[in-house]
XYZ file of C-alpha atoms in Angstrom:
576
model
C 75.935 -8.241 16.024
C 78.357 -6.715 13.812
C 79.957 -3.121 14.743
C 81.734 -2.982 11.405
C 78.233 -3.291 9.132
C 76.408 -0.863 11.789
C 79.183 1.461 11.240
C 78.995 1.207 7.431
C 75.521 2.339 7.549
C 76.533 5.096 9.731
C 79.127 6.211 7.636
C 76.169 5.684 5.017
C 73.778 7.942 6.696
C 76.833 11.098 6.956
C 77.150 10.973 3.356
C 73.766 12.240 3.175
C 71.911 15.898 3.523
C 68.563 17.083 2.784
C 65.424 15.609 5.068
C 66.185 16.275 8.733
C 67.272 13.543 11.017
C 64.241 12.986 12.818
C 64.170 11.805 16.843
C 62.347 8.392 17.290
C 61.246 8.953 20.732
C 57.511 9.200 21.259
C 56.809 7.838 17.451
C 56.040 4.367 16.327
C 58.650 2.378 14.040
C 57.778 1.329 10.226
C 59.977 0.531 7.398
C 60.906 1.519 4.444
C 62.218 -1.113 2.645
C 63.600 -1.396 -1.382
C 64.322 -4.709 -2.502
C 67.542 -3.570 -4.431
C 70.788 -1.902 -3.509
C 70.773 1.645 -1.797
C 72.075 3.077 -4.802
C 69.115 1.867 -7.089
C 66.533 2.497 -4.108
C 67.427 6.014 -3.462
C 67.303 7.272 -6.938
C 63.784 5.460 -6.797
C 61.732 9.129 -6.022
C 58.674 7.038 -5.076
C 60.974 6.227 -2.023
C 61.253 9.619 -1.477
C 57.890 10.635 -1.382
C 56.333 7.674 0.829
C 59.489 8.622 3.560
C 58.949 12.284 3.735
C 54.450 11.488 3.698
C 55.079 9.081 6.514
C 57.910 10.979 8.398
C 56.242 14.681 8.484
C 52.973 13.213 10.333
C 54.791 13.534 13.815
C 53.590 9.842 14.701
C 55.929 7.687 12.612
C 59.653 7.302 12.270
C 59.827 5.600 9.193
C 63.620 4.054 8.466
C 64.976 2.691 5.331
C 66.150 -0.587 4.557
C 67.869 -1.732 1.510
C 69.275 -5.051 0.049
C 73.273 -5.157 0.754
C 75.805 -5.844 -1.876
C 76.485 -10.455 -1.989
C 79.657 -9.305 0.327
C 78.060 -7.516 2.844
C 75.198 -10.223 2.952
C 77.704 -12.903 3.551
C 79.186 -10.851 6.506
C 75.364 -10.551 8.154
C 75.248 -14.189 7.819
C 78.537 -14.971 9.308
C 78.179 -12.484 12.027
C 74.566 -13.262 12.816
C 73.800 -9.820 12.012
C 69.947 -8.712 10.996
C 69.634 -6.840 8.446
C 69.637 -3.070 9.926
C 68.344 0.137 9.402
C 70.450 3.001 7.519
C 68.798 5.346 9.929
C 69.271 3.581 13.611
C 70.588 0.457 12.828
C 67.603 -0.910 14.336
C 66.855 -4.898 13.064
C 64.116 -5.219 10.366
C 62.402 -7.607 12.227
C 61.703 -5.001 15.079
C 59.499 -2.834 13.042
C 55.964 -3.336 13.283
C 55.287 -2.174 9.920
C 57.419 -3.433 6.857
C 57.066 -1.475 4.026
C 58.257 -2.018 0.402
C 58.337 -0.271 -2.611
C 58.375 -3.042 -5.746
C 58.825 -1.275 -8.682
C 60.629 -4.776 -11.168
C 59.546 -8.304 -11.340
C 63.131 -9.528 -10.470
C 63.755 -8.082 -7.476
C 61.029 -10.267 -6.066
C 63.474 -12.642 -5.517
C 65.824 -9.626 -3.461
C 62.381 -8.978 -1.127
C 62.281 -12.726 0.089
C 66.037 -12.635 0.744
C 65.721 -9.326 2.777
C 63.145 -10.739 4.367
C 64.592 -14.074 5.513
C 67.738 -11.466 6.215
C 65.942 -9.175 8.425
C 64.727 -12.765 10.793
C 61.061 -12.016 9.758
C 58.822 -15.341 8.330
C 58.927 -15.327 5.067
C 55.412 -16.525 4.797
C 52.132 -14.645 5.839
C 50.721 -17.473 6.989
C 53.755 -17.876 9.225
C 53.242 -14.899 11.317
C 51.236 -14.047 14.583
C 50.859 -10.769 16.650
C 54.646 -10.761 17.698
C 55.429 -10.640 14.130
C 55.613 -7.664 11.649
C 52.850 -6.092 9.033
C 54.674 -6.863 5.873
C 53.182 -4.114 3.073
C 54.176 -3.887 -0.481
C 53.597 -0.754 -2.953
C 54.429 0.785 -6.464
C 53.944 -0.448 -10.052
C 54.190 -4.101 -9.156
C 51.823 -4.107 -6.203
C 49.125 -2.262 -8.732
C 49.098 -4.439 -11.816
C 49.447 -8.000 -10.441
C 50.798 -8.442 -6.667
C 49.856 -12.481 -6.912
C 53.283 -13.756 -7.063
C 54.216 -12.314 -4.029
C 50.645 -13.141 -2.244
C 51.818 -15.850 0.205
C 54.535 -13.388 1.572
C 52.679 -10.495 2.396
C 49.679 -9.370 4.402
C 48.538 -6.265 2.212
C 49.021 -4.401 -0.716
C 48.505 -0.677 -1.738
C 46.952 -0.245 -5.240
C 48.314 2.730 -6.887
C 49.421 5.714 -5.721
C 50.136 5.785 -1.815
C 50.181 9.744 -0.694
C 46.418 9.644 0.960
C 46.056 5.998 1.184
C 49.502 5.736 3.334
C 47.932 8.144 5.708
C 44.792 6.168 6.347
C 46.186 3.172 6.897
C 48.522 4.292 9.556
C 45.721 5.908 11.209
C 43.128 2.674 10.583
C 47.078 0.446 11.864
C 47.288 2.744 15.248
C 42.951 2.893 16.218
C 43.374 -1.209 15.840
C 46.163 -1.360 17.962
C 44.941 1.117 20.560
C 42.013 -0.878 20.277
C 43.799 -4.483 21.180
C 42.253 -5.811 17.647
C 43.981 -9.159 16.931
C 45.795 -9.773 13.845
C 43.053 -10.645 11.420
C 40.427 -8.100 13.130
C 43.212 -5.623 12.174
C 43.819 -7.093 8.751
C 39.748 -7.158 8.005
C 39.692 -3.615 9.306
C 42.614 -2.427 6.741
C 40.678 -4.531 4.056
C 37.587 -2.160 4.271
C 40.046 0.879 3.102
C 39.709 1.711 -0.788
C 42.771 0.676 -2.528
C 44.273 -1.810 0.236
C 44.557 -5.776 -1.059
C 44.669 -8.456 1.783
C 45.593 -11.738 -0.236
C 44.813 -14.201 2.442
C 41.221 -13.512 2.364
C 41.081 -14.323 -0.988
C 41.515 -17.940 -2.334
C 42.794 -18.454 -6.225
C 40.347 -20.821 -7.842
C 41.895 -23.000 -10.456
C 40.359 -25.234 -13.168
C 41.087 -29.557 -14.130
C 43.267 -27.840 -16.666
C 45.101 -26.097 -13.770
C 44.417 -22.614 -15.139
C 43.263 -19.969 -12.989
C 39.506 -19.285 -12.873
C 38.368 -17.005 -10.497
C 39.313 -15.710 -6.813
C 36.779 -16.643 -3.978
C 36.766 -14.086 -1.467
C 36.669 -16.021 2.397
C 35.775 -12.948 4.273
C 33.722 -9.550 3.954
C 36.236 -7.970 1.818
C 35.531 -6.154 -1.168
C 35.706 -8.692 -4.088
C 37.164 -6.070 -6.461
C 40.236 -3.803 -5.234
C 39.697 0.197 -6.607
C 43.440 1.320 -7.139
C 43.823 4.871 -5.526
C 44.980 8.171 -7.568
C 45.721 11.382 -7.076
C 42.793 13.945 -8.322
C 45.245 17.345 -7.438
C 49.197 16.268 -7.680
C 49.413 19.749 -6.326
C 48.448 18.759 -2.749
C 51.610 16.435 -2.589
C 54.947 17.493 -3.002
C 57.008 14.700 -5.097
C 60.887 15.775 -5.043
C 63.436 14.073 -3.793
C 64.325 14.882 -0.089
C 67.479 13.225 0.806
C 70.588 13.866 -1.201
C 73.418 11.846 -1.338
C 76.551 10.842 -4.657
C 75.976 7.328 -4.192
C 73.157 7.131 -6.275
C 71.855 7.428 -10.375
C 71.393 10.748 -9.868
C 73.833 12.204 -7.733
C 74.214 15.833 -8.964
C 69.836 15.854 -9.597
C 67.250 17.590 -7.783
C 64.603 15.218 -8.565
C 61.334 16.528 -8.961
C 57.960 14.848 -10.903
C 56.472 17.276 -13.520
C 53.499 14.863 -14.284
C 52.120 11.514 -13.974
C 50.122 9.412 -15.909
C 50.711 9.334 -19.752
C 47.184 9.320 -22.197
C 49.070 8.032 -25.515
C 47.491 4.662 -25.188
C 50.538 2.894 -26.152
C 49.560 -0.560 -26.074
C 52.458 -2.369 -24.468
C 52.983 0.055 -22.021
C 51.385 -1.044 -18.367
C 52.457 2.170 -16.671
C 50.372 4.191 -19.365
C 47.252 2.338 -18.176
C 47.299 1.735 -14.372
C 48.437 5.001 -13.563
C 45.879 6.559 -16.238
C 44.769 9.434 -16.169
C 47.322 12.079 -17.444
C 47.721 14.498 -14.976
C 50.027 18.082 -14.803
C 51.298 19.683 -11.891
C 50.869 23.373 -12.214
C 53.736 25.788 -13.230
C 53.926 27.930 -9.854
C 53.851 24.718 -7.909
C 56.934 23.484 -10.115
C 58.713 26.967 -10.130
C 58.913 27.193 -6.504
C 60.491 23.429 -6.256
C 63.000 24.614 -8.670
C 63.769 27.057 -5.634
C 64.086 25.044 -3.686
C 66.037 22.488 -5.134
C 68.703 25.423 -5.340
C 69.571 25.372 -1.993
C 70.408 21.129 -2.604
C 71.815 21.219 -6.289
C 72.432 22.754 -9.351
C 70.570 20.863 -11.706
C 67.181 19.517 -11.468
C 65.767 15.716 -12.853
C 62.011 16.390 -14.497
C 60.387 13.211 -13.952
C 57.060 11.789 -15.048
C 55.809 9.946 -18.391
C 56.998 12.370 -21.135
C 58.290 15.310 -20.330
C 58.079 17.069 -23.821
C 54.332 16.463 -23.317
C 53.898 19.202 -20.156
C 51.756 21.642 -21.936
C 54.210 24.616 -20.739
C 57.776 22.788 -20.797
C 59.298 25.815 -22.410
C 58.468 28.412 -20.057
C 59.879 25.420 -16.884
C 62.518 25.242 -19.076
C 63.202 29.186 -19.384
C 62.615 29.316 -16.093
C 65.147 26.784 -14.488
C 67.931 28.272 -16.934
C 66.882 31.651 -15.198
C 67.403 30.399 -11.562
C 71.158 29.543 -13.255
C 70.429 26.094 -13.149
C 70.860 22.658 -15.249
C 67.655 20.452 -15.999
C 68.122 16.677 -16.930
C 64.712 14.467 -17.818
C 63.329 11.311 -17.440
C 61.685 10.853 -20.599
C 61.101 12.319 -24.067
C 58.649 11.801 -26.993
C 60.125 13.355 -30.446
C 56.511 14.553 -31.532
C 56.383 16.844 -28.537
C 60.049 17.450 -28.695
C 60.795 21.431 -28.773
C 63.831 23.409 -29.844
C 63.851 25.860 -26.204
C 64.140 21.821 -24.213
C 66.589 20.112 -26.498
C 68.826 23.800 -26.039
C 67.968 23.978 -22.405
C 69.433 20.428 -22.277
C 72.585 21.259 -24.419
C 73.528 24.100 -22.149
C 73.091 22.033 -19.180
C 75.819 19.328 -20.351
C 73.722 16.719 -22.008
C 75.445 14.862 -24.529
C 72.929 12.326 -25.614
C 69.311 12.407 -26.373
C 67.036 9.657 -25.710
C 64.192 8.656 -27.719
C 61.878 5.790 -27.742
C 60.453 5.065 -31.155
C 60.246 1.091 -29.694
C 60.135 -0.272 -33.332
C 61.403 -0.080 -36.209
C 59.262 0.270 -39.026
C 55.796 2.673 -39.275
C 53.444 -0.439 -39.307
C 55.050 -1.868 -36.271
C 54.270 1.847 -34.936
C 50.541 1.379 -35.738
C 50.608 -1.953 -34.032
C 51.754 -1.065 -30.821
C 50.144 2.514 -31.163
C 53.144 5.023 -30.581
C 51.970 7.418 -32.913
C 55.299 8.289 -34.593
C 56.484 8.464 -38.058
C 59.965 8.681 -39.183
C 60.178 12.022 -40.071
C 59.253 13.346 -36.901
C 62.141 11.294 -34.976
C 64.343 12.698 -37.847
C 63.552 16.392 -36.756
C 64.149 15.300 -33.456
C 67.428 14.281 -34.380
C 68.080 17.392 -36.194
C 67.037 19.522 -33.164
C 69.909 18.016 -31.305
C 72.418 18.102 -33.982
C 71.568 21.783 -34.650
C 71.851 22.160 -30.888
C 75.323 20.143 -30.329
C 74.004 17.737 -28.486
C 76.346 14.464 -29.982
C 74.527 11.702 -29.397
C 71.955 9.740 -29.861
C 69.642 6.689 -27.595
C 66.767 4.901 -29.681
C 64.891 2.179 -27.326
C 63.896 -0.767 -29.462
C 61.555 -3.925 -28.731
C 61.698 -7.394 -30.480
C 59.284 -9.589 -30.358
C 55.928 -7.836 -30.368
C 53.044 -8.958 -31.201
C 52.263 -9.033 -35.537
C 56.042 -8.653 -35.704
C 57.385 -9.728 -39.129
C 61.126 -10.450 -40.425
C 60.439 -7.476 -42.397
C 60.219 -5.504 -39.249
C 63.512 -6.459 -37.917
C 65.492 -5.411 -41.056
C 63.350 -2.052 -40.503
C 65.682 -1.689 -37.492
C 68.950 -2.030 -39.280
C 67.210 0.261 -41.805
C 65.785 3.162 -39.047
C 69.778 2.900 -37.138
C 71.809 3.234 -40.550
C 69.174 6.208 -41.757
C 69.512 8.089 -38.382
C 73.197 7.594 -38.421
C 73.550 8.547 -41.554
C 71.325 11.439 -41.033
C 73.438 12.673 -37.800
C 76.723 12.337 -40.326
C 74.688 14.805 -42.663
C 74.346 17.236 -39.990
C 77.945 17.384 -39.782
C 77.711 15.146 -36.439
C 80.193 12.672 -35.769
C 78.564 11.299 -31.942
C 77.551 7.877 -31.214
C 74.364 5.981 -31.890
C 73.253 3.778 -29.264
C 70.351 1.375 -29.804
C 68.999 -0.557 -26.895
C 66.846 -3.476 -27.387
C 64.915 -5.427 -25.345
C 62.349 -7.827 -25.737
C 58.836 -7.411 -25.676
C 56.808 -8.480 -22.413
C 53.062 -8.481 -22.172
C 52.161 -6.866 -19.188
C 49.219 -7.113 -17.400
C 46.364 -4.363 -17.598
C 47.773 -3.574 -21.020
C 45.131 -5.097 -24.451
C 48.486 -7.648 -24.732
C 47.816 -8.979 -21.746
C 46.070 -11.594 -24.059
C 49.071 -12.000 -26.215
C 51.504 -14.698 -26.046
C 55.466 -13.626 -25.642
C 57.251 -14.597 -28.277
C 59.771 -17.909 -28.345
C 62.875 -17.386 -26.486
C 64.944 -18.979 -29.115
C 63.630 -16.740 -31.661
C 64.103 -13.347 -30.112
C 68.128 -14.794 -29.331
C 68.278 -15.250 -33.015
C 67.061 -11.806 -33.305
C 69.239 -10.265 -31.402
C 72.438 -12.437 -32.493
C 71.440 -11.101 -36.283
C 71.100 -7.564 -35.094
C 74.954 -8.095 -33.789
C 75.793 -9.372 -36.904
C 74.504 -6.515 -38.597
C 75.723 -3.787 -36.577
C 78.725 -5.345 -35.809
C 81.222 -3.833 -38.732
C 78.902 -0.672 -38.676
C 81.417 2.343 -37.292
C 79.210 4.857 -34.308
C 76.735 2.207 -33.849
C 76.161 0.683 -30.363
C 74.111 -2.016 -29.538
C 72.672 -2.887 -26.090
C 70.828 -6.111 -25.547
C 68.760 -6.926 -22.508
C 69.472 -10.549 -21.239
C 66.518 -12.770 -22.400
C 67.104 -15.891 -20.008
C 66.396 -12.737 -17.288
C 63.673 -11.339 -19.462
C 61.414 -14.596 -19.490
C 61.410 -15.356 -16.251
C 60.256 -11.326 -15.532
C 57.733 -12.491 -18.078
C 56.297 -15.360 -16.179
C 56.513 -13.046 -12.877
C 54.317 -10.330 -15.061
C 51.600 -12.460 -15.487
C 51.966 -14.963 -13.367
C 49.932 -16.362 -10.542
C 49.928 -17.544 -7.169
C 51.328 -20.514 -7.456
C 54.641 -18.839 -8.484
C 54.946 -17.864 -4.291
C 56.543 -21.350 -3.999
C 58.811 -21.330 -6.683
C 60.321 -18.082 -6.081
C 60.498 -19.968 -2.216
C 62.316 -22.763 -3.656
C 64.635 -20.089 -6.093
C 66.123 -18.454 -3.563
C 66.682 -21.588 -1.270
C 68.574 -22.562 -4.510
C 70.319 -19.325 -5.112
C 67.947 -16.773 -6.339
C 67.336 -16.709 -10.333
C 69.527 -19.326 -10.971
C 67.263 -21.342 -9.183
C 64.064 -20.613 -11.043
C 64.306 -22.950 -13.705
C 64.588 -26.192 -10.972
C 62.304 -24.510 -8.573
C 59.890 -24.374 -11.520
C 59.913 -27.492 -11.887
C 59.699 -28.958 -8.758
C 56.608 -27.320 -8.500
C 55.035 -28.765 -11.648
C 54.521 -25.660 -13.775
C 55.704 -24.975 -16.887
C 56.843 -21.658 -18.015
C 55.726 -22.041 -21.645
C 52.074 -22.078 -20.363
C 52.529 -19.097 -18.589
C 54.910 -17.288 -21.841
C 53.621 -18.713 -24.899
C 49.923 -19.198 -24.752
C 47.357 -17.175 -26.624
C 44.416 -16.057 -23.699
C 41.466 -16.321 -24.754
C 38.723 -13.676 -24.704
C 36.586 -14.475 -21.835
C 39.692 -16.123 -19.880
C 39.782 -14.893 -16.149
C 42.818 -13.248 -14.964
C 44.751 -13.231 -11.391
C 45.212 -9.992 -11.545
C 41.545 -9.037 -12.165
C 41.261 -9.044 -8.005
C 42.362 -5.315 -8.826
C 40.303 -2.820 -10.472
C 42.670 0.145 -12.204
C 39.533 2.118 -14.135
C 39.953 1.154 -17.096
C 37.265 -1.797 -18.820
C 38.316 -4.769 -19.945
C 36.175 -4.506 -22.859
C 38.072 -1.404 -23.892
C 41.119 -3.326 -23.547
C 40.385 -6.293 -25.483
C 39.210 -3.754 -28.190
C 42.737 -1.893 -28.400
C 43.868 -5.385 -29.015
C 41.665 -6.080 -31.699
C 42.679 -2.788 -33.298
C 46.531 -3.629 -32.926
C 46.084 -6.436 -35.287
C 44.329 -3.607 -37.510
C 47.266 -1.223 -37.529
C 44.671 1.272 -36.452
C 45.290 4.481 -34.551
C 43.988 5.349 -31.312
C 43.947 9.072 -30.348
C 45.405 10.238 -26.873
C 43.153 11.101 -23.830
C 41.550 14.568 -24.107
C 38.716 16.318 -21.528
C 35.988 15.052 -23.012
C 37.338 11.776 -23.230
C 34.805 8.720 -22.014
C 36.365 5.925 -23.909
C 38.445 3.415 -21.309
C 36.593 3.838 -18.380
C 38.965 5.466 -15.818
C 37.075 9.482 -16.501
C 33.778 7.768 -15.709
């Protein structure tokens, strides 16, 4: 055991203020674990919220656990040193309950390697009553948790605040109880919105495709995800406050969740359906209190300019002499009082997300935007001062033309040019990713499009841009970006390969450990699903109907426009 790493996580742990250091004595262990690097997890404020639910019920003393830097790593190995604990220093594999919140495809190869670094078996199969609960959350355990399946023994679908709370309580009347392993698992299978993979068996077909889960116990054979009715009832701000993470000078704090704009590609906007607002008072008096923390707040949640009364949050934070920064912005809801209240609180750039470049590509994937709305946009912040401008971009969607990528040189030159009109002389940043169909979303049926096309893509987007002066162009790695792909939509037998991966080295093992295992990653990238084709992630039920979804995907290829949610709304299934 290692004094010099236990002391780095002390030193870790002084840095911080905010939640009270709690006293472990007469509570039971459980983990919090992100499968990145403390600086990413903590400016995660799902983290937050799951540590201060668990910690304030008197019973629990949950600790975090994050994945250390490839130094640090190779000093636990060398020193034989678990992975510990920022909070006690306590070894992973101690915990009863391991907990993590999985919010990217590619850091499923980080939660096998804190796994096999905290001395707990890294399969589920593997592990007896002397071993750990291993539990995995967030956006990754809602819309398709089969890739990790063989390393864990549950999963939470959707949003954890109540279900957290019943499963500890269903975890500690099993145990008091002397329930064995799989008595306990059976009896957390029962609750609404828990997943226990190993009583379900993927079925596959001669053609080796996927055709239907068999269920092996009394478990329900369809998972209901769990939301939220009243946000109100659970406070989501961040409660620990340290500068080593995204947001270091940020009073995080979630404004809504859920989005209703029924953007096609967008997986968040349809397992986290419906829209929901927290209510003004609730979010004045977490303003207050994020004064006694920091001096400028983080709004969080889909699209901020959507909250139906962002000026009067806005007035009211530049009342309490405070700055406001924000997760998100859509230029049709954009107002002048938000882009000033961001001006005066430092911001120099303003981020939009118009996704594509041309109007038809718009219609396609549903954002609802024209040009000359994102041009007002961009004349609210040069009229405000605000320098800058962010545009996110996708290649590669689906009914995507050549056409549409010269629309993109065309959109960034007419923006700039409008900025220079305005008499501003800031940057313009575009970043562009490709497109990845995402499960739960109507491209879920859609094949990706080739790798070696998107690269061309991209290389004759950096031709274009590259003698243009104030232009910056950002480009998301596509080798990383397919292999997320595959992870998105994957199945099962992907718990092997990512095995074998990090064996070999993490991602730069993927393409062996892929094949070793016999699969090919085209037939997982670039195959068109059909319409009755069964899914591996259809275990899970988020609300809305797959008929509904397969219809928004019939309409894409229609250009045609589907309205946002409203109260009387009936149409995808999650209201009913």
């Amino acid at each position: 055991m290692s004094w010099e790493l236990k002391e780095q996580l002390k030193q870790i742990r002084r840095q911080e203020t905010g939640e009270p250091i709690f006293f472990t004595r007469g509570r039971s262990p459980m983990a919090l674990a992100y499968p990145n690097s403390y600086h990413v997890g903590m400016s995660n404020l799902g983290l937050h919220i799951i540590y201060q639910q668990v910690n304030r019920r008197g019973d629990t003393a949950c600790e975090r656990f994050f994945l250390p830097d490839s130094r640090t790593r190779a000093e636990h190995r060398r020193t034989n040193t678990p992975l510990l604990s920022v909070e006690t220093q306590q070894p992973l594999h101690q915990f009863p309950l391991i907990a993590f919140a999985v919010s990217f495809e590619m850091d499923y190869f980080n939660l096998l390697e804190m796994l096999e670094l905290g001395r707990v078996p890294l399969l589920a199969a593997e592990r007896d009553e002397r071993h750990p609960l291993v539990i995995i959350g967030g956006p990754c355990a809602t819309f398709n948790p089969e890739p990790l399946a063989d390393f864990v023994d549950l999963c939470v679908v959707g949003e954890g605040e109540e279900v957290i709370h019943e499963l500890l309580d269903t975890y500690y009347q099993g145990r008091e109880q002397n329930l064995s392993r799989r008595e306990l698992l059976l009896r957390l299978a029962a609750l609404k919105g828990i997943y226990v993979p190993s009583f379900y068996q993927p079925v596959y077909s001669a053609e080796k495709r996927f055709s239907g889960m068999e269920t092996l116990a009394a478990v329900p054979a369809k998972i209901e995800r769990r939301w939220i009715r009243d946000l109100d009832r659970y406070p989501a701000e961040a409660v620990i406050f340290t500068e080593n993470t995204e947001f270091k000078d940020m009073f995080l704090m979630e404004v809504a969740r859920g989005c209703g704009r029924h953007c096609r590609f967008c997986m968040a906007g349809y397992c986290f359906r419906r829209p929901r607002n927290r209510s003004l008072d609730v979010l004045q008096q977490a303003v207050k209190r994020a004064g006694e923390f920091r001096k400028k707040v983080g709004l969080v949640g889909a699209a901020i300019s959507d909250y139906p009364e962002i000026n009067e949050l806005c007035g009211w934070i530049r009342r309490q002499d405070m700055g406001l920064s924000v997760a998100s912005l859509r230029a049709d809801s954009l107002t002048p009082e938000l882009v000033a209240a961001l001006k005066d609180s430092g911001h120099r750039t303003l981020t939009l997300a118009p996704e594509a470049g041309s109007e038809r590509m718009r219609r396609v994937i549903n954002k609802g935007l024209d040009e000359q709305t994102l041009l007002r946009a961009v004349d609210m912040a040069m009229a405000a001062g605000i320098p800058h401008i962010r545009l996110y971009i996708m290649i590669g969607l689906p009914e995507e033309r050549d056409e549409d990528l010269a629309a993109i040189v065309r959109l960034a030159l007419t923006v700039k040019n409008r900025m220079r009109g305005s008499g501003g002389h800031g940057r313009l940043t575009l970043s562009v990713n490709p497109f990845i169909p995402k499960p739960f979303t109507p491209f879920q049926w859609s094949p990706m499009a080739l790798q070696q096309e998107v690269t061309a893509k991209i290389k004759q987007l950096q031709h274009e841009f590259k003698q243009v002066k104030g232009i910056e162009l950002l480009v998301e790695s596509p080798r990383e970006a397919y292999v997320q792909a595959v992870l998105a939509r994957g199945d099962r037998r992907l718990g092997a390969v990512l095995k074998d991966a990090v064996a070999a080295g993490g991602v730069k093992g993927w393409k062996s450990a892929m094949k070793q295992q016999g699969l090919e990653a085209a037939d997982y990238l670039y195959r068109f699903r059909t319409p009755d084709e069964m899914f591996p992630w259809e275990v899970l039920q988020p609300g809305v109907d797959r008929a509904y979804l397969w219809q928004e995907y019939q309409r894409a290829g229609e250009e045609l426009f589907t309205e946002p949610c409203h109260s009387a709304c009936h149409r995808c299934g999650v209201c009913h």
